[in-house]
PDB file of C-alpha atoms and ligand atoms in Angstrom:
ATOM      1  CA  UNK A   1      47.569 -41.110 125.541  1.00  0.00           C
ATOM      2  CA  UNK A   2      44.358 -39.434 126.642  1.00  0.00           C
ATOM      3  CA  UNK A   3      43.404 -39.776 130.289  1.00  0.00           C
ATOM      4  CA  UNK A   4      40.957 -42.520 131.162  1.00  0.00           C
ATOM      5  CA  UNK A   5      37.255 -41.721 131.505  1.00  0.00           C
ATOM      6  CA  UNK A   6      36.408 -43.743 134.566  1.00  0.00           C
ATOM      7  CA  UNK A   7      33.166 -42.157 135.667  1.00  0.00           C
ATOM      8  CA  UNK A   8      30.095 -40.301 134.447  1.00  0.00           C
ATOM      9  CA  UNK A   9      31.595 -37.256 136.181  1.00  0.00           C
ATOM     10  CA  UNK A  10      34.659 -37.506 133.896  1.00  0.00           C
ATOM     11  CA  UNK A  11      32.405 -37.680 130.839  1.00  0.00           C
ATOM     12  CA  UNK A  12      30.336 -34.757 132.148  1.00  0.00           C
ATOM     13  CA  UNK A  13      33.391 -32.556 132.709  1.00  0.00           C
ATOM     14  CA  UNK A  14      34.637 -33.474 129.236  1.00  0.00           C
ATOM     15  CA  UNK A  15      31.293 -32.510 127.686  1.00  0.00           C
ATOM     16  CA  UNK A  16      31.303 -29.165 129.534  1.00  0.00           C
ATOM     17  CA  UNK A  17      34.785 -28.451 128.171  1.00  0.00           C
ATOM     18  CA  UNK A  18      33.542 -29.298 124.709  1.00  0.00           C
ATOM     19  CA  UNK A  19      30.585 -26.925 125.127  1.00  0.00           C
ATOM     20  CA  UNK A  20      32.878 -24.213 126.459  1.00  0.00           C
ATOM     21  CA  UNK A  21      35.003 -24.424 123.327  1.00  0.00           C
ATOM     22  CA  UNK A  22      31.858 -24.555 121.157  1.00  0.00           C
ATOM     23  CA  UNK A  23      30.459 -21.381 122.729  1.00  0.00           C
ATOM     24  CA  UNK A  24      33.781 -19.538 122.452  1.00  0.00           C
ATOM     25  CA  UNK A  25      34.024 -20.429 118.765  1.00  0.00           C
ATOM     26  CA  UNK A  26      30.470 -19.193 118.284  1.00  0.00           C
ATOM     27  CA  UNK A  27      31.262 -15.856 119.976  1.00  0.00           C
ATOM     28  CA  UNK A  28      33.847 -15.366 117.219  1.00  0.00           C
ATOM     29  CA  UNK A  29      31.643 -16.601 114.356  1.00  0.00           C
ATOM     30  CA  UNK A  30      28.361 -14.800 115.103  1.00  0.00           C
ATOM     31  CA  UNK A  31      29.579 -11.242 114.316  1.00  0.00           C
ATOM     32  CA  UNK A  32      30.698 -12.482 110.872  1.00  0.00           C
ATOM     33  CA  UNK A  33      27.337 -14.161 110.333  1.00  0.00           C
ATOM     34  CA  UNK A  34      25.514 -10.975 111.378  1.00  0.00           C
ATOM     35  CA  UNK A  35      27.634  -8.936 108.993  1.00  0.00           C
ATOM     36  CA  UNK A  36      26.936 -11.327 106.133  1.00  0.00           C
ATOM     37  CA  UNK A  37      23.178 -11.516 106.699  1.00  0.00           C
ATOM     38  CA  UNK A  38      21.161  -9.389 104.278  1.00  0.00           C
ATOM     39  CA  UNK A  39      17.898  -9.127 106.215  1.00  0.00           C
ATOM     40  CA  UNK A  40      17.912  -6.675 109.156  1.00  0.00           C
ATOM     41  CA  UNK A  41      15.779  -9.183 111.131  1.00  0.00           C
ATOM     42  CA  UNK A  42      18.378 -11.879 110.696  1.00  0.00           C
ATOM     43  CA  UNK A  43      21.221  -9.488 111.536  1.00  0.00           C
ATOM     44  CA  UNK A  44      19.376  -8.612 114.740  1.00  0.00           C
ATOM     45  CA  UNK A  45      18.743 -12.269 115.595  1.00  0.00           C
ATOM     46  CA  UNK A  46      22.469 -13.060 115.249  1.00  0.00           C
ATOM     47  CA  UNK A  47      23.431 -10.002 117.322  1.00  0.00           C
ATOM     48  CA  UNK A  48      21.000 -10.949 120.077  1.00  0.00           C
ATOM     49  CA  UNK A  49      22.251 -14.516 120.124  1.00  0.00           C
ATOM     50  CA  UNK A  50      25.810 -13.228 120.410  1.00  0.00           C
ATOM     51  CA  UNK A  51      24.845 -11.530 123.689  1.00  0.00           C
ATOM     52  CA  UNK A  52      23.253 -14.759 124.930  1.00  0.00           C
ATOM     53  CA  UNK A  53      26.241 -16.810 123.828  1.00  0.00           C
ATOM     54  CA  UNK A  54      28.556 -14.630 125.931  1.00  0.00           C
ATOM     55  CA  UNK A  55      26.343 -15.517 128.904  1.00  0.00           C
ATOM     56  CA  UNK A  56      26.537 -19.202 127.992  1.00  0.00           C
ATOM     57  CA  UNK A  57      30.334 -18.982 128.232  1.00  0.00           C
ATOM     58  CA  UNK A  58      30.021 -17.354 131.671  1.00  0.00           C
ATOM     59  CA  UNK A  59      27.568 -20.004 132.903  1.00  0.00           C
ATOM     60  CA  UNK A  60      30.038 -22.767 132.104  1.00  0.00           C
ATOM     61  CA  UNK A  61      32.757 -20.821 133.947  1.00  0.00           C
ATOM     62  CA  UNK A  62      30.395 -20.592 136.946  1.00  0.00           C
ATOM     63  CA  UNK A  63      29.763 -24.340 136.830  1.00  0.00           C
ATOM     64  CA  UNK A  64      33.532 -24.960 136.809  1.00  0.00           C
ATOM     65  CA  UNK A  65      33.963 -22.825 139.917  1.00  0.00           C
ATOM     66  CA  UNK A  66      32.390 -25.804 141.754  1.00  0.00           C
ATOM     67  CA  UNK A  67      34.425 -28.418 139.867  1.00  0.00           C
ATOM     68  CA  UNK A  68      38.102 -29.244 139.738  1.00  0.00           C
ATOM     69  CA  UNK A  69      40.125 -27.840 136.873  1.00  0.00           C
ATOM     70  CA  UNK A  70      39.362 -25.390 134.118  1.00  0.00           C
ATOM     71  CA  UNK A  71      36.935 -25.440 131.188  1.00  0.00           C
ATOM     72  CA  UNK A  72      39.839 -24.553 128.864  1.00  0.00           C
ATOM     73  CA  UNK A  73      42.073 -26.844 126.897  1.00  0.00           C
ATOM     74  CA  UNK A  74      39.703 -28.795 124.654  1.00  0.00           C
ATOM     75  CA  UNK A  75      38.651 -27.990 121.115  1.00  0.00           C
ATOM     76  CA  UNK A  76      35.119 -28.781 120.025  1.00  0.00           C
ATOM     77  CA  UNK A  77      35.695 -30.212 116.549  1.00  0.00           C
ATOM     78  CA  UNK A  78      31.941 -30.630 116.018  1.00  0.00           C
ATOM     79  CA  UNK A  79      31.377 -26.878 116.268  1.00  0.00           C
ATOM     80  CA  UNK A  80      34.525 -26.224 114.253  1.00  0.00           C
ATOM     81  CA  UNK A  81      33.047 -28.281 111.399  1.00  0.00           C
ATOM     82  CA  UNK A  82      29.632 -26.622 111.587  1.00  0.00           C
ATOM     83  CA  UNK A  83      31.183 -23.143 111.507  1.00  0.00           C
ATOM     84  CA  UNK A  84      33.485 -24.167 108.660  1.00  0.00           C
ATOM     85  CA  UNK A  85      30.486 -25.316 106.610  1.00  0.00           C
ATOM     86  CA  UNK A  86      28.809 -21.952 107.195  1.00  0.00           C
ATOM     87  CA  UNK A  87      32.010 -20.161 106.157  1.00  0.00           C
ATOM     88  CA  UNK A  88      32.151 -22.206 102.925  1.00  0.00           C
ATOM     89  CA  UNK A  89      28.759 -20.791 101.965  1.00  0.00           C
ATOM     90  CA  UNK A  90      30.121 -17.244 102.312  1.00  0.00           C
ATOM     91  CA  UNK A  91      32.877 -18.014  99.795  1.00  0.00           C
ATOM     92  CA  UNK A  92      30.319 -18.957  97.136  1.00  0.00           C
ATOM     93  CA  UNK A  93      28.662 -16.516  94.747  1.00  0.00           C
ATOM     94  CA  UNK A  94      25.220 -16.668  96.366  1.00  0.00           C
ATOM     95  CA  UNK A  95      22.192 -14.464  95.688  1.00  0.00           C
ATOM     96  CA  UNK A  96      21.642 -12.256  98.808  1.00  0.00           C
ATOM     97  CA  UNK A  97      18.225 -13.681  99.698  1.00  0.00           C
ATOM     98  CA  UNK A  98      19.398 -17.239  99.140  1.00  0.00           C
ATOM     99  CA  UNK A  99      22.427 -16.464 101.304  1.00  0.00           C
ATOM    100  CA  UNK A 100      20.145 -15.661 104.260  1.00  0.00           C
ATOM    101  CA  UNK A 101      18.341 -18.988 103.865  1.00  0.00           C
ATOM    102  CA  UNK A 102      21.753 -20.703 103.905  1.00  0.00           C
ATOM    103  CA  UNK A 103      22.912 -18.755 106.963  1.00  0.00           C
ATOM    104  CA  UNK A 104      19.734 -19.719 108.829  1.00  0.00           C
ATOM    105  CA  UNK A 105      20.288 -23.369 107.932  1.00  0.00           C
ATOM    106  CA  UNK A 106      23.887 -23.201 109.202  1.00  0.00           C
ATOM    107  CA  UNK A 107      22.790 -21.457 112.426  1.00  0.00           C
ATOM    108  CA  UNK A 108      20.057 -24.039 113.053  1.00  0.00           C
ATOM    109  CA  UNK A 109      22.579 -26.878 112.725  1.00  0.00           C
ATOM    110  CA  UNK A 110      24.633 -25.107 115.404  1.00  0.00           C
ATOM    111  CA  UNK A 111      21.574 -24.722 117.669  1.00  0.00           C
ATOM    112  CA  UNK A 112      20.598 -28.369 117.301  1.00  0.00           C
ATOM    113  CA  UNK A 113      24.148 -29.441 118.156  1.00  0.00           C
ATOM    114  CA  UNK A 114      24.042 -27.281 121.281  1.00  0.00           C
ATOM    115  CA  UNK A 115      20.532 -28.383 122.252  1.00  0.00           C
ATOM    116  CA  UNK A 116      21.604 -32.040 122.070  1.00  0.00           C
ATOM    117  CA  UNK A 117      24.736 -31.400 124.147  1.00  0.00           C
ATOM    118  CA  UNK A 118      23.084 -29.205 126.799  1.00  0.00           C
ATOM    119  CA  UNK A 119      20.152 -31.637 127.128  1.00  0.00           C
ATOM    120  CA  UNK A 120      22.570 -34.463 127.894  1.00  0.00           C
ATOM    121  CA  UNK A 121      24.788 -32.362 130.181  1.00  0.00           C
ATOM    122  CA  UNK A 122      21.738 -31.197 132.158  1.00  0.00           C
ATOM    123  CA  UNK A 123      20.459 -34.762 132.545  1.00  0.00           C
ATOM    124  CA  UNK A 124      23.873 -35.946 133.777  1.00  0.00           C
ATOM    125  CA  UNK A 125      24.138 -32.987 136.205  1.00  0.00           C
ATOM    126  CA  UNK A 126      20.715 -33.904 137.641  1.00  0.00           C
ATOM    127  CA  UNK A 127      21.651 -37.564 137.945  1.00  0.00           C
ATOM    128  CA  UNK A 128      24.796 -36.687 139.882  1.00  0.00           C
ATOM    129  CA  UNK A 129      22.973 -34.220 142.151  1.00  0.00           C
ATOM    130  CA  UNK A 130      24.651 -31.089 140.765  1.00  0.00           C
ATOM    131  CA  UNK A 131      21.428 -29.118 141.122  1.00  0.00           C
ATOM    132  CA  UNK A 132      22.872 -25.621 140.597  1.00  0.00           C
ATOM    133  CA  UNK A 133      24.685 -26.747 137.471  1.00  0.00           C
ATOM    134  CA  UNK A 134      21.547 -28.486 136.189  1.00  0.00           C
ATOM    135  CA  UNK A 135      19.597 -25.252 136.607  1.00  0.00           C
ATOM    136  CA  UNK A 136      22.242 -23.183 134.780  1.00  0.00           C
ATOM    137  CA  UNK A 137      22.412 -25.722 131.959  1.00  0.00           C
ATOM    138  CA  UNK A 138      18.611 -25.660 131.670  1.00  0.00           C
ATOM    139  CA  UNK A 139      18.668 -21.848 131.358  1.00  0.00           C
ATOM    140  CA  UNK A 140      21.099 -22.063 128.471  1.00  0.00           C
ATOM    141  CA  UNK A 141      19.159 -24.948 126.923  1.00  0.00           C
ATOM    142  CA  UNK A 142      15.972 -22.837 127.002  1.00  0.00           C
ATOM    143  CA  UNK A 143      17.754 -19.947 125.280  1.00  0.00           C
ATOM    144  CA  UNK A 144      19.148 -22.235 122.588  1.00  0.00           C
ATOM    145  CA  UNK A 145      15.665 -23.643 121.966  1.00  0.00           C
ATOM    146  CA  UNK A 146      14.161 -20.156 121.721  1.00  0.00           C
ATOM    147  CA  UNK A 147      16.929 -19.037 119.358  1.00  0.00           C
ATOM    148  CA  UNK A 148      16.248 -22.077 117.191  1.00  0.00           C
ATOM    149  CA  UNK A 149      12.498 -21.361 117.090  1.00  0.00           C
ATOM    150  CA  UNK A 150      13.201 -17.750 116.184  1.00  0.00           C
ATOM    151  CA  UNK A 151      15.334 -18.890 113.245  1.00  0.00           C
ATOM    152  CA  UNK A 152      12.535 -21.198 112.085  1.00  0.00           C
ATOM    153  CA  UNK A 153      10.123 -18.252 112.219  1.00  0.00           C
ATOM    154  CA  UNK A 154      12.482 -16.001 110.251  1.00  0.00           C
ATOM    155  CA  UNK A 155      12.907 -18.701 107.633  1.00  0.00           C
ATOM    156  CA  UNK A 156       9.188 -19.341 107.356  1.00  0.00           C
ATOM    157  CA  UNK A 157       8.034 -15.714 107.508  1.00  0.00           C
ATOM    158  CA  UNK A 158       9.891 -14.187 104.656  1.00  0.00           C
ATOM    159  CA  UNK A 159      13.361 -15.346 103.933  1.00  0.00           C
ATOM    160  CA  UNK A 160      12.426 -18.589 102.232  1.00  0.00           C
ATOM    161  CA  UNK A 161       9.658 -16.773 100.342  1.00  0.00           C
ATOM    162  CA  UNK A 162      12.130 -14.217  99.034  1.00  0.00           C
ATOM    163  CA  UNK A 163      14.434 -16.992  97.922  1.00  0.00           C
ATOM    164  CA  UNK A 164      11.821 -18.475  95.591  1.00  0.00           C
TER     165      UNK A 164
HETATM  166 FE1  FE2 B 201      24.979 -21.190 123.445  1.00  0.00          FE
END
């Protein structure tokens, strides 16, 4: 039986573990996405976000240095599903330009998942007076939002046009 979630702090720690697993899965998936992308701009965007994602992992480790326990030991099944859907696309016979549009769509689903989770985690950290953690979570949240906007720009600028 799973342990009881008695407090908001329990829920918060659980969400941080979930995010930790999500980020670690993404560190593995992003190089494959970069390799599959046809457009050099999109390859670069995935590479850059890989570097940021490695920092996101480290930020959660820093937050856990002030908490009990370890961020390890939980699997984020939400991220697993999102990555799996992106991987399914790569198994299809897709036109290269259309493939990029699909990869952007998959990456934006990932960003939105992370934005939702970090927004909630930051709000809970603030509510409980974990100011340092709230600041770190906000930094990551800002980077996820910027990454998402960048993907929207790439999609709008040329990739969707090429797919027509
Ligand atoms: Fe991230």
